[in-house]
Amino acid sequence: MSDAVPDMRELGSKVSNWGRWGADDQRGATNLITPERVRAAAGLVRRGDIFDLGIPLDSDGPQPGGARINPIRLMSENGQEQVLPGGYRWADDYVFMPLQAASQYDGLAHVHYDDRLYNGHPGDSVTVKGAAFNGIEHQARGIAGRAVLLDIARLKGVDWLPAGTAITPDDLDAACEAHGVTVGPGDILLFRTGYRRRFLTERDPASFMAGEPGLGLATAQWLRDRDVAVVGSDNWGIEVLPGEREGALFELHMVLIRDMGLTLAELLDLEELAEDCAADGVHEFFYAGPPLKFTRGIGTPINPLAIK
Amino acid sequence: MSDAVPDMRELGSKVSNWGRWGADDQRGATNLITPERVRAAAGLVRRGDIFDLGIPLDSDGPQPGGARINPIRLMSENGQEQVLPGGYRWADDYVFMPLQAASQYDGLAHVHYDDRLYNGHPGDSVTVKGAAFNGIEHQARGIAGRAVLLDIARLKGVDWLPAGTAITPDDLDAACEAHGVTVGPGDILLFRTGYRRRFLTERDPASFMAGEPGLGLATAQWLRDRDVAVVGSDNWGIEVLPGEREGALFELHMVLIRDMGLTLAELLDLEELAEDCAADGVHEFFYAGPPLKFTRGIGTPINPLAIK
Amino acid sequence: MSDAVPDMRELGSKVSNWGRWGADDQRGATNLITPERVRAAAGLVRRGDIFDLGIPLDSDGPQPGGARINPIRLMSENGQEQVLPGGYRWADDYVFMPLQAASQYDGLAHVHYDDRLYNGHPGDSVTVKGAAFNGIEHQARGIAGRAVLLDIARLKGVDWLPAGTAITPDDLDAACEAHGVTVGPGDILLFRTGYRRRFLTERDPASFMAGEPGLGLATAQWLRDRDVAVVGSDNWGIEVLPGEREGALFELHMVLIRDMGLTLAELLDLEELAEDCAADGVHEFFYAGPPLKFTRGIGTPINPLAIK
Amino acid sequence: MSDAVPDMRELGSKVSNWGRWGADDQRGATNLITPERVRAAAGLVRRGDIFDLGIPLDSDGPQPGGARINPIRLMSENGQEQVLPGGYRWADDYVFMPLQAASQYDGLAHVHYDDRLYNGHPGDSVTVKGAAFNGIEHQARGIAGRAVLLDIARLKGVDWLPAGTAITPDDLDAACEAHGVTVGPGDILLFRTGYRRRFLTERDPASFMAGEPGLGLATAQWLRDRDVAVVGSDNWGIEVLPGEREGALFELHMVLIRDMGLTLAELLDLEELAEDCAADGVHEFFYAGPPLKFTRGIGTPINPLAIK
């Protein structure tokens, strides 16, 4: 129902967090991750089991080429020609990669419209040198706290949702209900579409990237009502693609990042974690997903840990 | 007293962990980080304050060039030439960097001698394609648990220890005593030399890299006796340089990585954390420092979180 | 007729140039480009018209990803944030690319068999540091001299030869006859398959790279009989693919590079030059195609000039 | 005599080539290299001896780090883990480098002032994607023709001129006279300062880059009067540094590139060529220095050939 899709700029204005943490703020919704909430979240570590949510960084990744490639790691030393005292040998490697090639945060300078970034910082401050405002380094102190997994694919009884499936506020509510979990202020919300499983099954970057299931525009209000701090998923762009409005692209990106100041965690592997949550019925846990501190960076590769 | 310095191969043999976690093990001492220990460590989160221990990834880093350079992050898109529906703009960046350029883990394939890596895996398995054994991806599930900070520089009343200062087992014991803390199985041991402060004061990569204060060879036994899982520091190579034996280089690297299977965390920034520990007298905390999952990688950049 | 295809090792042995220019030689057949021949070749410049044979280095190149990618050129400066005396601004760029991504020379360390490179240099001398022998830097002094274009596609009346078409010695003789040209010692032989036109027409890297028309194995003897110094083409691998023998791959590469010491020039754009040669009937010209001097390099990007 | 130094903008206006080759021109002074001149230049090949003027591309280059680094070439394959039919092995390499790291052309988008590039193209057309106008690909067809070497260091009887030495029009005239050579329209002018010898002697990138001998501002008129097409040298920036006017930087760059549309060839190795010219007294020769065709590129690495 395209006519039910909210207007992007109206929606953005309604859910906006601009000014909420001061005119100079460059962190956005991760401000919601307060020490009290971190302390409380630590109490979610009940067994001490760690699940790593990052996907491998190698040439078998999901990037089909074009704007982004898979990481290219090359050795600079393997010891072969070294003649060192004691017969010691050492190895070293380099990488060339897009910071958004695999599991990643989209920082708050990643997208914008109407010449303004999150919190009103000027759009042309993103230059050839990177983000003068809202760079990923401003998230360095985090991101750790309470996280909730909503397993939408399992709820719908499918291995993965097909591309173009818009997840609605009702879907999120139904998942909370089914999992017996609530989502609240400062939470890191992870939702599973099964799309990582699709990639692991098909190993076809081009079709994987051609579209995706994901959040519909209306969920922005749902996330804002609950004051979520970070949204993450196993798809590659959080939102449904093709979008809900004909010809529109990445409208939810604009609203979440530019208006709400949400950091997005994309291309996660939630498979093992989801199995575990289904098995023990516990869908909340401690999450520790530090970004790398790329000064003025647009994004960062990550390997977040979920600890139950 | 060079005659008191243990023989490297003898020492390596004494503290060896080869076979301890099976003939096929590729993780080494991080096996000591058990779920029980992770669960207990979560109890160390008392205030919910997060300290990020990674240094910035940019051109002002500590690499003077040569074998390693500072990260070079370049923009592939900043929106300037984009003509998209809705006036949307997006930005993206790439990085070229040594995986050991800044705050980093040295993986278990980083150094070896006598043609054997940690746990006996063949030295020539480190090829142009990377580490067929002991790659950094085998640490993906971690590294999180209890960490202890021993502030050696503060204990000695200096801003930073001079290069060439060997930290001894007695120093470590004295620090434990002064801080009222013990080091035990599965712990992540962080020791502070003040060398990050030196770099921030002098901003001179060449002299920073010309030598360093760090662990003396004799500490290997101390670490083994306590079954430490990971050792980290604010210096760039953990061990004292120049080394304790004339002409010998990186002997402790060999023993810690190749014999004990210890993952090392180098080039951390412990300044703010150390201030806080000095202020509240609490030198233990929860640590979450996930590696990136570089398949067959030798090392990985990190930004570990210390949570008190 | 697969039974007519010469045995690769027998052929390699027959056409071998090992030892011909000394046991230490690392240049191979470019030794045939003597000053006398260069001087004579300069006489082929009759009009002063220059044709550049390199293809563009950008993201629209022929590499489909995998072992090689198209060049990624990124700006480090464009002047936007600069505040310099006089309002001056400057721009700079970086590239990350395989040295064999586009128009290129395959150097003499590119392929080998039976543990020996060209001229008997040991195969394991190609390490993580590059080619200790036969590196591309040994071709630095060249490559310039007389070149001949044999336009096989035009001769056969097609836009391009289909993949899998083996060019035979008879084809080369027929082209020489049709063009009224001979091929002799020290010549750079360029043959046109039309495959560049195919790429420009279809713009499909995957199918372009899936096979190609090219030299059959039997042409090795033809090239050796004439003492050709360099062979170049508009295809991406000089030889026919799939190969003439079931399951065999790159046999001609082995013979030309490893046995004969031939430097290969691949992925050239011969379209405009071929038009000109067809128009004026002159298929010989001066060629200047210097390699970049990558120390220990396996290959090099090139943009050779044909001057008529 | 700073008061004798011409005003940069006045000078730029006087020697300007804007509009000379049409309002759309993006090639500048290389338009002067006409077929007739190329044909005549071929006649300068008298012996057939080739001198390669590029410096090696490796980690021992002149870049001290900072804005530019030395090329980093890394192997992606060396054959070690390959299992191919026939025991064949292949090797491949990648490079990451600034396009202006070593011997290079500065293209016509490299510098500008007053918001205009050469020929009036807008300054902000140099974006994160590169040069929309005046990109290095517009020089693809060249650069080949008559070149002249003026050996200023030899003329002055020094191994190398000290940094800060401004070469004057009189110096250039004296060199022409001493060498018995004239400089005319379409010529590639190479002048030798001995600075390559300095680098090879001292191997100190930092002091090499701290300043240089080079052309003074007044030579712009000299070059314009003779209609030189390209200027090259063994220094790293063509012009004298520190500059002739206190606090002014790269004024000649602005005039030569932005006003005159001159392509500059920097960081050449003229040592062997200069020896030969001194020995035979012939300072003119054929030059073939094709740029790589980096689409929208600011510069390009080169290895020009001088053929006598």
JSON list of N, CA and C in Angstrom, two decimals, chain D residues 46-80:
[
{"chain": "D", "resi": 46, "resn": "ARG", "atom": "N", "xyz": [70.03, 8.22, -33.61]},
{"chain": "D", "resi": 46, "resn": "ARG", "atom": "CA", "xyz": [71.21, 8.01, -34.47]},
{"chain": "D", "resi": 46, "resn": "ARG", "atom": "C", "xyz": [71.94, 6.72, -34.16]},
{"chain": "D", "resi": 47, "resn": "ARG", "atom": "N", "xyz": [71.94, 6.32, -32.90]},
{"chain": "D", "resi": 47, "resn": "ARG", "atom": "CA", "xyz": [72.63, 5.09, -32.52]},
{"chain": "D", "resi": 47, "resn": "ARG", "atom": "C", "xyz": [71.66, 3.99, -32.11]},
{"chain": "D", "resi": 48, "resn": "GLY", "atom": "N", "xyz": [70.49, 4.39, -31.65]},
{"chain": "D", "resi": 48, "resn": "GLY", "atom": "CA", "xyz": [69.52, 3.40, -31.18]},
{"chain": "D", "resi": 48, "resn": "GLY", "atom": "C", "xyz": [69.70, 3.04, -29.71]},
{"chain": "D", "resi": 49, "resn": "ASP", "atom": "N", "xyz": [70.46, 3.85, -28.99]},
{"chain": "D", "resi": 49, "resn": "ASP", "atom": "CA", "xyz": [70.66, 3.58, -27.56]},
{"chain": "D", "resi": 49, "resn": "ASP", "atom": "C", "xyz": [69.51, 4.16, -26.74]},
{"chain": "D", "resi": 50, "resn": "ILE", "atom": "N", "xyz": [69.02, 3.33, -25.84]},
{"chain": "D", "resi": 50, "resn": "ILE", "atom": "CA", "xyz": [67.87, 3.72, -25.03]},
{"chain": "D", "resi": 50, "resn": "ILE", "atom": "C", "xyz": [68.30, 4.01, -23.59]},
{"chain": "D", "resi": 51, "resn": "PHE", "atom": "N", "xyz": [67.83, 5.12, -23.06]},
{"chain": "D", "resi": 51, "resn": "PHE", "atom": "CA", "xyz": [68.04, 5.46, -21.65]},
{"chain": "D", "resi": 51, "resn": "PHE", "atom": "C", "xyz": [66.68, 5.55, -20.98]},
{"chain": "D", "resi": 52, "resn": "ASP", "atom": "N", "xyz": [66.50, 4.78, -19.92]},
{"chain": "D", "resi": 52, "resn": "ASP", "atom": "CA", "xyz": [65.21, 4.86, -19.23]},
{"chain": "D", "resi": 52, "resn": "ASP", "atom": "C", "xyz": [65.34, 5.86, -18.09]},
{"chain": "D", "resi": 53, "resn": "LEU", "atom": "N", "xyz": [64.42, 6.78, -18.05]},
{"chain": "D", "resi": 53, "resn": "LEU", "atom": "CA", "xyz": [64.53, 7.93, -17.13]},
{"chain": "D", "resi": 53, "resn": "LEU", "atom": "C", "xyz": [63.70, 7.76, -15.86]},
{"chain": "D", "resi": 54, "resn": "GLY", "atom": "N", "xyz": [62.99, 6.65, -15.72]},
{"chain": "D", "resi": 54, "resn": "GLY", "atom": "CA", "xyz": [62.19, 6.44, -14.52]},
{"chain": "D", "resi": 54, "resn": "GLY", "atom": "C", "xyz": [63.04, 5.94, -13.36]},
{"chain": "D", "resi": 55, "resn": "ILE", "atom": "N", "xyz": [62.65, 6.29, -12.16]},
{"chain": "D", "resi": 55, "resn": "ILE", "atom": "CA", "xyz": [63.33, 5.75, -10.99]},
{"chain": "D", "resi": 55, "resn": "ILE", "atom": "C", "xyz": [62.59, 4.49, -10.55]},
{"chain": "D", "resi": 56, "resn": "PRO", "atom": "N", "xyz": [63.28, 3.63, -9.80]},
{"chain": "D", "resi": 56, "resn": "PRO", "atom": "CA", "xyz": [62.62, 2.39, -9.38]},
{"chain": "D", "resi": 56, "resn": "PRO", "atom": "C", "xyz": [61.38, 2.67, -8.51]},
{"chain": "D", "resi": 57, "resn": "LEU", "atom": "N", "xyz": [60.38, 1.84, -8.68]},
{"chain": "D", "resi": 57, "resn": "LEU", "atom": "CA", "xyz": [59.17, 1.92, -7.87]},
{"chain": "D", "resi": 57, "resn": "LEU", "atom": "C", "xyz": [59.28, 0.87, -6.77]},
{"chain": "D", "resi": 58, "resn": "ASP", "atom": "N", "xyz": [59.73, 1.30, -5.61]},
{"chain": "D", "resi": 58, "resn": "ASP", "atom": "CA", "xyz": [59.85, 0.37, -4.49]},
{"chain": "D", "resi": 58, "resn": "ASP", "atom": "C", "xyz": [59.93, 1.15, -3.18]},
{"chain": "D", "resi": 59, "resn": "SER", "atom": "N", "xyz": [60.17, 0.45, -2.11]},
{"chain": "D", "resi": 59, "resn": "SER", "atom": "CA", "xyz": [60.12, 1.09, -0.79]},
{"chain": "D", "resi": 59, "resn": "SER", "atom": "C", "xyz": [61.33, 1.97, -0.50]},
{"chain": "D", "resi": 60, "resn": "ASP", "atom": "N", "xyz": [62.33, 1.93, -1.38]},
{"chain": "D", "resi": 60, "resn": "ASP", "atom": "CA", "xyz": [63.51, 2.79, -1.18]},
{"chain": "D", "resi": 60, "resn": "ASP", "atom": "C", "xyz": [63.41, 4.11, -1.91]},
{"chain": "D", "resi": 61, "resn": "GLY", "atom": "N", "xyz": [62.21, 4.51, -2.28]},
{"chain": "D", "resi": 61, "resn": "GLY", "atom": "CA", "xyz": [62.02, 5.73, -3.03]},
{"chain": "D", "resi": 61, "resn": "GLY", "atom": "C", "xyz": [62.15, 6.98, -2.18]},
{"chain": "D", "resi": 62, "resn": "PRO", "atom": "N", "xyz": [61.92, 8.13, -2.80]},
{"chain": "D", "resi": 62, "resn": "PRO", "atom": "CA", "xyz": [62.19, 9.42, -2.14]},
{"chain": "D", "resi": 62, "resn": "PRO", "atom": "C", "xyz": [61.09, 9.93, -1.22]},
{"chain": "D", "resi": 63, "resn": "GLN", "atom": "N", "xyz": [59.97, 9.22, -1.10]},
{"chain": "D", "resi": 63, "resn": "GLN", "atom": "CA", "xyz": [58.88, 9.76, -0.30]},
{"chain": "D", "resi": 63, "resn": "GLN", "atom": "C", "xyz": [59.12, 9.49, 1.19]},
{"chain": "D", "resi": 64, "resn": "PRO", "atom": "N", "xyz": [59.08, 10.55, 1.99]},
{"chain": "D", "resi": 64, "resn": "PRO", "atom": "CA", "xyz": [59.31, 10.38, 3.43]},
{"chain": "D", "resi": 64, "resn": "PRO", "atom": "C", "xyz": [58.05, 10.01, 4.19]},
{"chain": "D", "resi": 65, "resn": "GLY", "atom": "N", "xyz": [56.93, 9.83, 3.52]},
{"chain": "D", "resi": 65, "resn": "GLY", "atom": "CA", "xyz": [55.66, 9.64, 4.22]},
{"chain": "D", "resi": 65, "resn": "GLY", "atom": "C", "xyz": [54.96, 10.97, 4.33]},
{"chain": "D", "resi": 66, "resn": "GLY", "atom": "N", "xyz": [53.75, 10.96, 4.89]},
{"chain": "D", "resi": 66, "resn": "GLY", "atom": "CA", "xyz": [52.95, 12.18, 4.91]},
{"chain": "D", "resi": 66, "resn": "GLY", "atom": "C", "xyz": [51.99, 12.13, 3.74]},
{"chain": "D", "resi": 67, "resn": "ALA", "atom": "N", "xyz": [51.98, 13.18, 2.94]},
{"chain": "D", "resi": 67, "resn": "ALA", "atom": "CA", "xyz": [51.00, 13.24, 1.85]},
{"chain": "D", "resi": 67, "resn": "ALA", "atom": "C", "xyz": [51.22, 12.12, 0.82]},
{"chain": "D", "resi": 68, "resn": "ARG", "atom": "N", "xyz": [52.45, 11.73, 0.66]},
{"chain": "D", "resi": 68, "resn": "ARG", "atom": "CA", "xyz": [52.75, 10.66, -0.32]},
{"chain": "D", "resi": 68, "resn": "ARG", "atom": "C", "xyz": [53.66, 9.62, 0.32]},
{"chain": "D", "resi": 69, "resn": "ILE", "atom": "N", "xyz": [53.48, 8.40, -0.08]},
{"chain": "D", "resi": 69, "resn": "ILE", "atom": "CA", "xyz": [54.34, 7.32, 0.39]},
{"chain": "D", "resi": 69, "resn": "ILE", "atom": "C", "xyz": [55.02, 6.68, -0.81]},
{"chain": "D", "resi": 70, "resn": "ASN", "atom": "N", "xyz": [56.02, 5.89, -0.56]},
{"chain": "D", "resi": 70, "resn": "ASN", "atom": "CA", "xyz": [56.61, 5.11, -1.63]},
{"chain": "D", "resi": 70, "resn": "ASN", "atom": "C", "xyz": [55.66, 3.98, -2.01]},
{"chain": "D", "resi": 71, "resn": "PRO", "atom": "N", "xyz": [55.75, 3.50, -3.24]},
{"chain": "D", "resi": 71, "resn": "PRO", "atom": "CA", "xyz": [54.85, 2.43, -3.67]},
{"chain": "D", "resi": 71, "resn": "PRO", "atom": "C", "xyz": [54.98, 1.20, -2.78]},
{"chain": "D", "resi": 72, "resn": "ILE", "atom": "N", "xyz": [53.85, 0.59, -2.47]},
{"chain": "D", "resi": 72, "resn": "ILE", "atom": "CA", "xyz": [53.85, -0.67, -1.73]},
{"chain": "D", "resi": 72, "resn": "ILE", "atom": "C", "xyz": [53.31, -1.75, -2.66]},
{"chain": "D", "resi": 73, "resn": "ARG", "atom": "N", "xyz": [54.22, -2.59, -3.12]},
{"chain": "D", "resi": 73, "resn": "ARG", "atom": "CA", "xyz": [53.86, -3.69, -4.03]},
{"chain": "D", "resi": 73, "resn": "ARG", "atom": "C", "xyz": [53.79, -4.97, -3.22]},
{"chain": "D", "resi": 74, "resn": "LEU", "atom": "N", "xyz": [52.70, -5.67, -3.32]},
{"chain": "D", "resi": 74, "resn": "LEU", "atom": "CA", "xyz": [52.50, -6.89, -2.54]},
{"chain": "D", "resi": 74, "resn": "LEU", "atom": "C", "xyz": [52.07, -8.01, -3.47]},
{"chain": "D", "resi": 75, "resn": "MET", "atom": "N", "xyz": [52.51, -9.21, -3.16]},
{"chain": "D", "resi": 75, "resn": "MET", "atom": "CA", "xyz": [52.20, -10.36, -4.01]},
{"chain": "D", "resi": 75, "resn": "MET", "atom": "C", "xyz": [50.84, -10.94, -3.63]},
{"chain": "D", "resi": 76, "resn": "SER", "atom": "N", "xyz": [50.03, -11.25, -4.62]},
{"chain": "D", "resi": 76, "resn": "SER", "atom": "CA", "xyz": [48.78, -11.95, -4.35]},
{"chain": "D", "resi": 76, "resn": "SER", "atom": "C", "xyz": [48.93, -13.45, -4.61]},
{"chain": "D", "resi": 77, "resn": "GLU", "atom": "N", "xyz": [49.86, -13.80, -5.46]},
{"chain": "D", "resi": 77, "resn": "GLU", "atom": "CA", "xyz": [50.15, -15.21, -5.76]},
{"chain": "D", "resi": 77, "resn": "GLU", "atom": "C", "xyz": [51.64, -15.34, -6.02]},
{"chain": "D", "resi": 78, "resn": "ASN", "atom": "N", "xyz": [52.24, -16.40, -5.51]},
{"chain": "D", "resi": 78, "resn": "ASN", "atom": "CA", "xyz": [53.61, -16.71, -5.94]},
{"chain": "D", "resi": 78, "resn": "ASN", "atom": "C", "xyz": [53.73, -18.17, -6.35]},
{"chain": "D", "resi": 79, "resn": "GLY", "atom": "N", "xyz": [52.63, -18.86, -6.33]},
{"chain": "D", "resi": 79, "resn": "GLY", "atom": "CA", "xyz": [52.64, -20.25, -6.80]},
{"chain": "D", "resi": 79, "resn": "GLY", "atom": "C", "xyz": [52.72, -21.27, -5.68]},
{"chain": "D", "resi": 80, "resn": "GLN", "atom": "N", "xyz": [53.08, -20.83, -4.50]},
{"chain": "D", "resi": 80, "resn": "GLN", "atom": "CA", "xyz": [53.42, -21.76, -3.42]},
{"chain": "D", "resi": 80, "resn": "GLN", "atom": "C", "xyz": [52.31, -22.74, -3.05]}
]
